[in-house]
Amino acid sequence: MNMDVLVSLSKRRGFVFQSSEIYGGTGSCWDYGPLGVELKNNIKRVWWRDFVQTRADMVGIDASILMHPTVWKASGHLDHFTDPMVDCRECKHRFRADHVDALPWVHYCPATKGNKFTIPAGEPCGHCGQRRTLCPNCGKGDLTAPRQFNLMFKTFMGPVEEDAAVTYLRPETAQAMFVNFDNVLQSMRLKLPFGIAQAGRSFRNEITPGNFIFRTREFEQMEIEYFVNPNDRVDGRPADEYWHDRWIEDCMAWFRRYGLSPDNLRLREHERDELAHYAKRTVDIEYKFPIGWSELMGIANRTDFDLKQHSKWSGKSLTYFDDERKEHVVPFVVEPAAGVDRALLAFMADAYREEEVRGEKRVVLKFHPELAPIKIAVLPLLKKRDDIVRTAHTIRAELARHWRVVYDDTAAIGRLYRRQDEVGTPYCVTVDVQTVGDSERGETGDFRVTIRDRDSMEQARVPIAELGAVFRELLEGAAWSQVSARYPAPPVKASGP
Ligand code: GAP
């Protein structure tokens, strides 16, 4: 599937817009629209619930984005958080040196009187056999030698722009968990192993951002620092190694649980020479994005590097007293670090389907119900009938006490269903003449509505009074077939599938 399809759907249906679009856009910044913000909040909410709220060994924090500048000296970001960059001397385009060979390149071929070709990444020209040496963007300029470029955004704290006031927008949420280690330990009286979680914004002045929301300069992370006693053993293995594997399994299972296909997920072990300066071992969970296999999240064993560094630079002890062994230890830490925006992109890509229904194309986002931005759409079959419209509004208001529910009467019912399919709404409710009756003909209503399942497009006729209970069951994971079996199908389908 093509990334452009997702970009276009995102804009058309209010998931993601380009930032400051009316001014021509801001490089690599994106705004989440009305449906995007719901989807993003749902991802963060289920992550927080599954990894923090429901676990006795986890707590959360919400730290400030601006931290003491020494944090970044201690963490190594000031010295090591760099990417090598090269510039084109002609068109001034800037590239990450390690990404240049992965780009298609422009070539003016001497064997064809200088004709211009765009050649796939890594391949030689089919006419003259030359390989790329010049700028891949303009095909004319030499590239400069690589220079290291620090990815942190610099700013000034307070009214005076001087060196002493320099601070940075955090490039990861992780450091706040290390500098608050002792505050959390003392205030919550925790015993190892335990973890501290945080979800929030991070900023990186990426040299080559792109691929929609995959790599941006402002993004959100969901990170956990899981502290373990390095002297403990679990199942005969060092505790840090045991917990590293446990977190890899748990994170994989989490992405599968919310709908990512196992075929689109894989693990990638970091080679020795690519390990970050703090890591003993790192494993990435990769997803088969529309741009190919790429990192969705990383799970690193950061050892005791960070606590020791912050202890050294702050002069404060950051240890844990091991009651059994009567000794102070510096815990090791396992770090599952996920990107919210990347997770959202993966969930959208995996949910996207184009199906043929009765000779027509149906676009559907098969989101897990917990992630779907809208859970239920309430639709009146006839918008000219006041009693139908009123009943639909009443049902919407009642259901909206529990879930995100919308009302829509701006098209014919078949079209309304398609619109909800395209944004991944798992269920629709249709109010029709049978629901409310026809007083002019002396017919009373049956006070039942048609509910429709997004994935099977099947319908069932459910009493209005039971809607709350039925949707609670369905949205908490019950199968449609199991719930709908208790109710009759509508005598005549309200509307096509
Ligand atoms: N604390 C460790 C850390 O930050 P990372 O691998 O640099 O590790 C973790 O980042 C996750 O954050 C990545 O796997 C990715 O999902 C997300 N991420 C990192 N840089 C990003 C960017 N520029 N745009 C979007 N997401 C990003």
Coordinates of C-alpha atoms and ligand atoms in Angstrom, one line a residue:
M1 CA 0.0 0.0 0.0
N2 CA 1.1 3.5 -0.9
M3 CA 1.8 6.2 1.7
D4 CA 0.1 8.8 -0.5
V5 CA -3.2 6.9 0.0
L6 CA -2.9 7.3 3.8
V7 CA -1.8 11.0 3.5
S8 CA -4.8 11.7 1.3
L9 CA -7.3 9.8 3.5
S10 CA -5.9 11.5 6.6
K11 CA -6.4 15.0 5.2
R12 CA -9.8 14.3 3.6
R13 CA -11.3 12.7 6.8
G14 CA -9.7 14.8 9.5
F15 CA -6.9 12.6 10.8
V16 CA -3.8 14.6 10.0
F17 CA -3.2 17.9 8.4
Q18 CA 0.0 19.6 7.4
S19 CA 1.0 22.1 10.0
S20 CA 0.4 25.8 9.1
E21 CA -0.8 24.6 5.7
I22 CA -2.3 28.0 4.7
Y23 CA 1.2 29.5 5.0
G24 CA 2.7 26.7 2.8
G25 CA 3.3 24.3 5.7
T26 CA 6.1 23.8 8.3
G27 CA 8.8 21.3 7.4
S28 CA 7.9 17.9 8.8
C29 CA 5.3 19.2 11.3
W30 CA 1.8 17.8 11.3
D31 CA -1.4 18.6 13.1
Y32 CA -3.8 16.0 14.3
G33 CA -7.4 16.7 13.2
P34 CA -10.7 15.8 15.0
L35 CA -10.4 12.1 14.3
G36 CA -6.6 12.0 14.5
V37 CA -6.6 13.3 18.0
E38 CA -9.2 10.7 19.1
L39 CA -7.1 7.9 17.6
K40 CA -3.9 9.2 19.2
N41 CA -5.5 9.7 22.6
N42 CA -6.9 6.1 22.4
I43 CA -3.5 4.7 21.6
K44 CA -2.0 6.6 24.6
R45 CA -4.9 5.6 26.8
V46 CA -4.7 1.9 26.2
W47 CA -0.9 1.9 26.5
W48 CA -1.2 3.7 29.9
R49 CA -3.9 1.4 31.0
D50 CA -2.1 -1.8 30.0
F51 CA 1.4 -0.9 31.0
V52 CA 0.8 1.4 34.1
Q53 CA -2.7 1.3 35.6
T54 CA -3.2 -2.4 35.6
R55 CA 0.3 -3.3 36.9
A56 CA 1.3 -3.3 40.5
D57 CA 5.0 -2.7 39.5
M58 CA 4.5 0.4 37.4
V59 CA 3.9 4.1 38.2
G60 CA 3.7 7.2 35.9
I61 CA 5.0 10.7 35.8
D62 CA 4.4 13.8 33.6
A63 CA 7.6 15.9 33.6
S64 CA 8.4 19.3 32.1
I65 CA 9.8 19.4 28.6
L66 CA 12.4 22.0 29.5
M67 CA 15.0 20.4 31.9
H68 CA 18.2 21.6 33.5
P69 CA 20.8 21.8 30.7
T70 CA 23.2 19.7 32.7
V71 CA 20.8 16.8 32.2
W72 CA 21.9 16.6 28.6
K73 CA 25.6 16.8 29.4
A74 CA 25.1 13.9 31.9
S75 CA 23.0 11.8 29.5
G76 CA 25.6 12.2 26.7
H77 CA 23.1 14.0 24.4
L78 CA 25.3 17.1 24.2
D79 CA 28.3 15.1 23.0
H80 CA 26.8 12.1 21.2
F81 CA 23.3 12.9 20.0
T82 CA 24.5 13.8 16.5
D83 CA 24.0 12.6 13.0
P84 CA 26.5 13.0 10.2
M85 CA 25.3 15.4 7.5
V86 CA 26.4 16.4 4.1
D87 CA 25.4 19.4 2.0
C88 CA 25.2 19.8 -1.8
R89 CA 27.4 22.6 -2.9
E90 CA 25.1 23.4 -5.8
C91 CA 21.4 23.1 -4.7
K92 CA 22.2 23.4 -1.0
H93 CA 20.1 20.3 -0.2
R94 CA 21.1 18.7 3.1
F95 CA 21.2 14.9 3.7
R96 CA 22.1 12.5 6.4
A97 CA 25.4 11.1 5.2
D98 CA 24.2 7.5 6.1
H99 CA 21.0 8.0 4.2
V100 CA 22.4 9.3 0.8
D101 CA 22.9 5.8 -0.7
A102 CA 19.3 4.8 0.2
L103 CA 17.9 7.6 -2.0
P104 CA 16.9 7.5 -5.7
W105 CA 19.3 9.7 -7.6
V106 CA 19.2 12.2 -10.4
H107 CA 21.7 11.5 -13.2
Y108 CA 22.6 13.4 -16.4
C109 CA 23.8 10.5 -18.5
P110 CA 26.8 11.2 -20.7
A111 CA 26.0 8.1 -22.9
T112 CA 22.6 9.7 -23.9
K113 CA 23.7 13.3 -24.7
G114 CA 23.2 14.3 -21.1
N115 CA 19.5 13.1 -20.7
K116 CA 18.2 13.3 -17.2
F117 CA 17.2 10.1 -15.4
T118 CA 16.1 9.3 -11.9
I119 CA 17.7 6.0 -10.9
P120 CA 16.6 3.7 -8.1
A121 CA 18.6 3.8 -4.9
G122 CA 21.9 1.9 -5.0
E123 CA 21.7 1.0 -8.7
P124 CA 24.1 2.1 -11.5
C125 CA 22.9 3.9 -14.6
G126 CA 21.6 1.4 -17.2
H127 CA 23.1 3.4 -20.1
C128 CA 26.6 4.5 -19.0
G129 CA 27.1 2.2 -15.9
Q130 CA 28.1 5.1 -13.7
R131 CA 27.3 5.0 -10.0
R132 CA 26.2 8.0 -8.0
T133 CA 28.9 10.4 -6.8
L134 CA 27.1 13.7 -7.0
C135 CA 24.1 15.1 -5.1
P136 CA 21.1 12.7 -5.5
N137 CA 18.7 15.6 -5.6
C138 CA 20.1 17.9 -8.4
G139 CA 22.5 15.5 -10.0
K140 CA 25.0 18.3 -10.4
G141 CA 26.7 19.4 -7.2
D142 CA 29.5 17.8 -5.2
L143 CA 28.6 16.8 -1.6
T144 CA 30.6 18.2 1.3
A145 CA 32.5 16.0 3.7
P146 CA 30.3 14.7 6.5
R147 CA 30.0 17.0 9.6
Q148 CA 28.4 16.0 12.9
F149 CA 25.2 17.9 13.6
N150 CA 23.5 17.9 17.1
L151 CA 19.9 17.0 16.9
M152 CA 18.7 18.9 20.0
F153 CA 16.7 22.1 19.6
K154 CA 18.4 24.9 21.5
T155 CA 16.5 27.7 23.2
F156 CA 16.9 30.3 25.9
M157 CA 15.4 30.2 29.4
G158 CA 14.4 33.7 30.5
P159 CA 14.6 37.1 28.8
V160 CA 18.3 37.3 28.0
E161 CA 19.7 35.4 25.1
E162 CA 23.1 34.6 26.5
D163 CA 25.1 31.4 26.8
A164 CA 24.3 30.9 30.5
A165 CA 20.5 30.8 29.6
V166 CA 20.8 28.1 26.9
T167 CA 18.6 25.1 27.4
Y168 CA 17.1 22.4 25.1
L169 CA 13.8 21.0 24.2
R170 CA 14.0 17.4 25.4
P171 CA 14.9 14.9 22.6
E172 CA 13.5 12.0 24.6
T173 CA 11.1 11.7 27.6
A174 CA 13.4 9.1 29.2
Q175 CA 15.8 11.4 31.1
A176 CA 13.0 12.7 33.4
M177 CA 12.5 9.2 34.7
F178 CA 16.2 9.0 35.7
V179 CA 16.4 12.4 37.3
N180 CA 13.1 11.7 39.3
F181 CA 14.2 8.2 40.2
D182 CA 14.8 9.0 43.9
N183 CA 11.7 11.2 44.2
V184 CA 9.5 8.4 42.9
L185 CA 11.3 5.7 44.9
Q186 CA 10.9 7.6 48.2
S187 CA 7.4 9.0 47.6
M188 CA 5.9 5.7 46.5
R189 CA 8.0 3.3 48.7
L190 CA 8.7 1.0 45.8
K191 CA 10.6 -2.3 45.7
L192 CA 12.7 -3.4 42.7
P193 CA 11.8 -4.4 40.1
F194 CA 9.5 -1.4 39.2
G195 CA 9.0 0.9 36.3
I196 CA 8.3 4.6 35.7
A197 CA 6.3 5.5 32.5
Q198 CA 5.8 8.7 30.7
A199 CA 4.0 9.8 27.5
G200 CA 4.8 13.2 26.1
R201 CA 6.4 15.3 23.4
S202 CA 10.0 15.1 22.3
F203 CA 11.8 17.2 19.8
R204 CA 14.7 16.4 17.4
N205 CA 16.1 18.7 14.7
E206 CA 16.2 15.7 12.2
I207 CA 18.3 16.4 9.1
T208 CA 16.0 14.5 6.8
P209 CA 12.6 14.2 8.3
G210 CA 9.8 12.8 6.1
N211 CA 7.6 10.0 5.1
F212 CA 4.5 11.7 6.6
I213 CA 4.4 11.3 10.4
F214 CA 7.1 8.6 10.4
R215 CA 10.0 10.9 11.1
T216 CA 9.2 14.4 12.3
R217 CA 10.9 17.1 14.4
E218 CA 8.2 17.2 17.0
F219 CA 6.6 13.9 18.1
E220 CA 5.3 12.0 21.0
Q221 CA 6.9 9.1 22.8
M222 CA 5.6 6.5 25.3
E223 CA 8.6 5.4 27.3
I224 CA 9.1 3.1 30.3
E225 CA 12.2 2.9 32.4
Y226 CA 12.0 -0.5 34.2
F227 CA 14.5 -0.7 37.1
V228 CA 15.9 -4.1 38.2
N229 CA 18.4 -5.2 40.8
P230 CA 21.5 -6.3 38.8
N231 CA 22.4 -8.8 41.5
D232 CA 19.0 -10.6 41.3
R233 CA 18.5 -13.7 39.1
V234 CA 15.2 -14.7 37.6
D235 CA 14.8 -18.2 36.1
G236 CA 18.5 -18.7 36.5
R237 CA 19.4 -15.6 34.4
P238 CA 20.6 -12.1 35.4
A239 CA 17.5 -10.1 36.2
D240 CA 18.2 -7.4 33.6
E241 CA 18.5 -9.9 30.8
Y242 CA 15.3 -11.8 31.9
W243 CA 13.3 -8.5 32.0
H244 CA 14.7 -7.3 28.7
D245 CA 13.2 -10.4 27.0
R246 CA 10.0 -10.1 28.9
W247 CA 9.5 -6.6 27.8
I248 CA 10.3 -7.5 24.2
E249 CA 7.6 -10.2 24.3
D250 CA 5.0 -8.0 26.1
C251 CA 5.5 -5.1 23.6
M252 CA 5.1 -7.4 20.6
A253 CA 2.0 -8.9 22.1
W254 CA 0.6 -5.4 22.7
F255 CA 0.9 -4.4 19.1
R256 CA -0.7 -7.6 18.0
R257 CA -3.5 -7.3 20.5
Y258 CA -4.5 -3.9 19.0
G259 CA -4.6 -5.2 15.4
L260 CA -1.1 -5.2 13.9
S261 CA -0.7 -8.3 11.7
P262 CA 2.0 -10.7 12.9
D263 CA 3.2 -10.8 9.3
N264 CA 4.0 -7.1 9.4
L265 CA 6.0 -7.2 12.7
R266 CA 9.5 -8.5 13.3
L267 CA 12.4 -8.1 15.8
R268 CA 15.7 -6.7 14.8
E269 CA 18.8 -7.1 17.1
H270 CA 21.2 -4.1 17.0
E271 CA 24.7 -5.0 15.9
R272 CA 27.5 -4.3 18.3
D273 CA 28.7 -1.3 16.3
E274 CA 25.3 0.4 16.1
L275 CA 24.4 0.1 19.8
A276 CA 23.8 3.5 21.5
H277 CA 26.6 4.6 23.9
Y278 CA 24.5 3.6 26.9
A279 CA 23.2 0.2 25.7
K280 CA 24.2 -3.4 26.5
R281 CA 21.7 -4.8 24.1
T282 CA 18.9 -3.2 22.0
V283 CA 16.2 -4.9 20.0
D284 CA 13.9 -3.0 17.7
I285 CA 10.3 -4.0 16.9
E286 CA 10.1 -3.2 13.2
Y287 CA 6.9 -2.8 11.2
K288 CA 6.4 -3.2 7.5
F289 CA 5.4 0.4 6.9
P290 CA 4.4 1.6 3.4
I291 CA 8.1 2.7 3.1
G292 CA 9.3 -0.8 4.0
W293 CA 10.5 -2.4 7.2
S294 CA 11.4 0.3 9.7
E295 CA 11.7 0.8 13.5
L296 CA 8.4 1.1 15.3
M297 CA 9.9 1.0 18.8
G298 CA 13.2 0.1 20.5
I299 CA 13.7 -1.9 23.7
A300 CA 17.2 -1.3 25.2
N301 CA 19.1 -2.5 28.2
R302 CA 20.6 0.7 29.4
T303 CA 22.4 -0.9 32.3
D304 CA 23.2 1.5 35.2
F305 CA 24.7 4.1 32.8
D306 CA 22.0 6.9 33.3
L307 CA 21.6 6.7 37.1
K308 CA 25.4 6.7 37.5
Q309 CA 25.9 9.6 35.1
H310 CA 23.2 11.7 36.9
S311 CA 24.6 10.8 40.2
K312 CA 28.1 11.9 39.1
W313 CA 26.9 15.3 37.6
S314 CA 24.3 16.2 40.3
G315 CA 26.4 14.9 43.3
K316 CA 23.2 13.1 44.5
S317 CA 23.1 9.4 45.4
L318 CA 20.8 7.5 43.0
T319 CA 20.9 4.1 44.6
Y320 CA 18.4 1.5 46.0
F321 CA 18.9 -0.1 49.4
D322 CA 18.7 -3.9 49.0
D323 CA 17.1 -5.0 52.3
E324 CA 18.0 -8.6 51.9
R325 CA 21.7 -8.1 51.1
K326 CA 22.0 -5.0 53.2
E327 CA 23.7 -3.1 50.4
H328 CA 23.1 -0.1 48.2
V329 CA 22.9 -0.9 44.5
V330 CA 22.6 1.2 41.3
P331 CA 19.7 -0.5 39.5
F332 CA 20.0 -1.5 35.8
V333 CA 17.2 -0.3 33.5
V334 CA 15.3 -1.8 30.7
E335 CA 13.7 0.8 28.4
P336 CA 10.8 0.0 26.1
A337 CA 10.5 3.2 24.0
A338 CA 7.7 3.7 21.5
G339 CA 6.7 6.6 19.3
V340 CA 3.0 7.5 19.4
D341 CA 3.0 8.9 15.9
R342 CA 4.7 5.9 14.4
A343 CA 2.3 3.6 16.3
L344 CA -0.6 5.6 14.8
L345 CA 0.8 5.3 11.3
A346 CA 1.2 1.5 11.7
F347 CA -2.3 1.1 13.1
M348 CA -3.7 3.1 10.2
A349 CA -1.7 1.3 7.6
D350 CA -2.6 -2.2 9.0
A351 CA -6.3 -1.3 9.3
Y352 CA -6.6 0.0 5.7
R353 CA -8.5 -2.2 3.3
E354 CA -10.1 -1.8 -0.1
E355 CA -12.9 -4.3 -0.7
E356 CA -15.4 -4.9 -3.4
V357 CA -19.0 -4.9 -2.3
R358 CA -21.6 -5.6 -5.0
G359 CA -19.3 -4.2 -7.7
E360 CA -18.4 -1.1 -5.7
K361 CA -15.2 -0.2 -3.9
R362 CA -15.5 0.0 -0.2
V363 CA -12.6 1.6 1.8
V364 CA -12.6 0.5 5.4
L365 CA -10.3 1.1 8.3
K366 CA -10.6 -2.0 10.4
F367 CA -9.4 -0.5 13.6
H368 CA -9.5 -2.4 16.9
P369 CA -12.7 -1.0 18.6
E370 CA -10.6 0.4 21.5
L371 CA -8.6 2.5 19.0
A372 CA -11.4 3.6 16.6
P373 CA -11.8 7.3 16.9
I374 CA -15.6 7.1 16.7
K375 CA -17.2 4.0 18.3
I376 CA -20.8 4.4 17.1
A377 CA -22.6 6.6 14.5
V378 CA -26.3 7.2 14.9
L379 CA -28.0 7.7 11.6
P380 CA -31.7 8.6 10.8
L381 CA -33.1 6.8 7.8
L382 CA -35.3 9.8 6.9
K383 CA -34.1 13.2 8.0
K384 CA -37.5 14.8 7.2
R385 CA -39.3 12.9 9.9
D386 CA -39.0 14.9 13.1
D387 CA -39.7 11.9 15.3
I388 CA -37.0 9.8 13.7
V389 CA -34.4 12.6 14.0
R390 CA -35.4 13.4 17.6
T391 CA -35.1 9.7 18.5
A392 CA -31.6 9.5 16.8
H393 CA -30.4 12.6 18.7
T394 CA -31.7 11.1 22.0
I395 CA -29.9 7.8 21.4
R396 CA -26.7 9.7 20.4
A397 CA -26.8 11.8 23.6
E398 CA -27.4 8.7 25.8
L399 CA -24.6 6.6 24.2
A400 CA -22.2 9.6 24.2
R401 CA -22.1 9.5 28.0
H402 CA -19.9 6.4 27.6
W403 CA -18.2 6.6 24.2
R404 CA -17.4 8.9 21.3
V405 CA -20.6 8.8 19.3
V406 CA -21.6 11.0 16.3
Y407 CA -24.9 11.8 14.5
D408 CA -25.0 12.2 10.8
D409 CA -27.8 12.9 8.4
T410 CA -26.0 14.6 5.6
A411 CA -26.4 11.9 2.9
A412 CA -28.4 8.8 2.0
I413 CA -27.9 5.9 4.4
G414 CA -25.7 3.8 2.1
R415 CA -23.3 6.7 1.8
L416 CA -23.4 7.4 5.5
Y417 CA -22.3 3.8 6.1
R418 CA -19.4 4.1 3.6
R419 CA -18.3 7.3 5.3
Q420 CA -18.2 5.6 8.7
D421 CA -16.4 2.6 7.2
E422 CA -13.7 4.9 5.8
V423 CA -12.9 6.3 9.3
G424 CA -13.1 2.9 11.0
T425 CA -16.3 3.3 13.1
P426 CA -17.1 -0.2 14.3
Y427 CA -20.9 0.2 14.7
C428 CA -23.7 2.2 13.3
V429 CA -27.3 2.6 14.6
T430 CA -30.1 3.4 12.2
V431 CA -33.4 4.8 13.3
D432 CA -36.3 4.1 10.9
V433 CA -40.0 4.3 10.5
Q434 CA -40.5 1.0 12.2
T435 CA -38.6 2.3 15.3
V436 CA -41.0 5.2 15.9
G437 CA -44.2 4.1 14.1
D438 CA -46.5 6.2 12.0
S439 CA -49.1 8.1 14.1
E440 CA -51.0 9.2 11.0
R441 CA -51.6 5.5 10.1
G442 CA -52.2 4.6 13.8
E443 CA -49.1 2.4 13.8
T444 CA -47.0 2.4 17.0
G445 CA -43.2 1.9 16.8
D446 CA -41.3 -1.2 18.0
F447 CA -38.7 0.9 19.7
R448 CA -36.0 -1.2 18.1
V449 CA -33.1 0.1 15.9
T450 CA -30.9 -1.5 13.3
I451 CA -27.3 -1.9 14.4
R452 CA -24.7 -2.7 11.8
D453 CA -21.3 -4.3 12.2
R454 CA -18.5 -2.6 10.2
D455 CA -16.5 -5.7 9.3
S456 CA -19.2 -8.2 8.4
M457 CA -21.7 -5.5 7.3
E458 CA -24.3 -7.7 9.0
Q459 CA -27.3 -6.1 10.8
A460 CA -29.4 -6.9 13.8
R461 CA -32.6 -5.3 15.3
V462 CA -32.0 -4.3 18.9
P463 CA -34.4 -2.7 21.4
I464 CA -33.3 0.9 22.2
A465 CA -33.4 0.1 25.9
E466 CA -30.7 -2.6 25.4
L467 CA -28.3 -0.5 23.2
G468 CA -26.0 0.5 26.1
A469 CA -25.6 -3.1 27.3
V470 CA -25.1 -4.4 23.7
F471 CA -22.4 -1.9 22.9
R472 CA -20.7 -2.4 26.2
E473 CA -20.4 -6.1 25.4
L474 CA -19.2 -5.4 21.8
L475 CA -16.8 -2.7 22.6
E476 CA -15.3 -4.8 25.4
G477 CA -14.4 -7.5 22.9
A478 CA -17.5 -9.8 22.5
A479 CA -17.8 -11.2 18.9
W480 CA -20.5 -9.7 16.7
S481 CA -21.8 -13.2 15.9
Q482 CA -22.2 -14.0 19.5
V483 CA -24.1 -10.8 20.4
S484 CA -26.1 -10.5 17.2
A485 CA -27.3 -14.2 17.5
R486 CA -29.6 -13.0 20.3
Y487 CA -31.5 -10.5 18.0
P488 CA -33.4 -10.8 14.8
A489 CA -32.0 -9.5 11.5
P490 CA -34.0 -6.5 10.2
P491 CA -37.0 -7.7 8.0
V492 CA -35.8 -5.6 5.1
K493 CA -32.2 -4.3 5.2
A494 CA -32.5 -0.6 6.2
S495 CA -30.2 0.3 3.5
G496 CA -27.9 -2.0 1.8
P497 CA -24.8 -3.2 3.6
Ligands
GAP1 N1 14.8 6.9 25.0 C1 15.2 6.1 23.9 C2 14.8 6.7 22.6 O1 14.3 7.8 22.6 P1 14.7 6.2 20.1 O2 14.8 4.9 19.4 O3 15.5 7.3 19.7 O4 14.9 5.8 21.6 C3 12.1 5.8 20.5 O5 13.2 6.6 20.1 C4 11.0 5.8 19.5 O6 10.5 7.2 19.4 C5 11.3 5.3 18.1 O7 11.2 3.9 18.1 C6 10.2 6.0 17.3 O8 9.0 5.2 17.4 C7 10.0 7.3 18.0 N2 10.8 8.4 17.3 C8 12.1 8.7 17.5 N3 12.4 9.7 16.7 C9 11.3 10.0 16.0 C10 11.0 11.1 15.0 N4 11.9 11.9 14.6 N5 9.7 11.1 14.6 C11 8.8 10.3 15.0 N6 9.0 9.3 15.9 C12 10.2 9.2 16.4

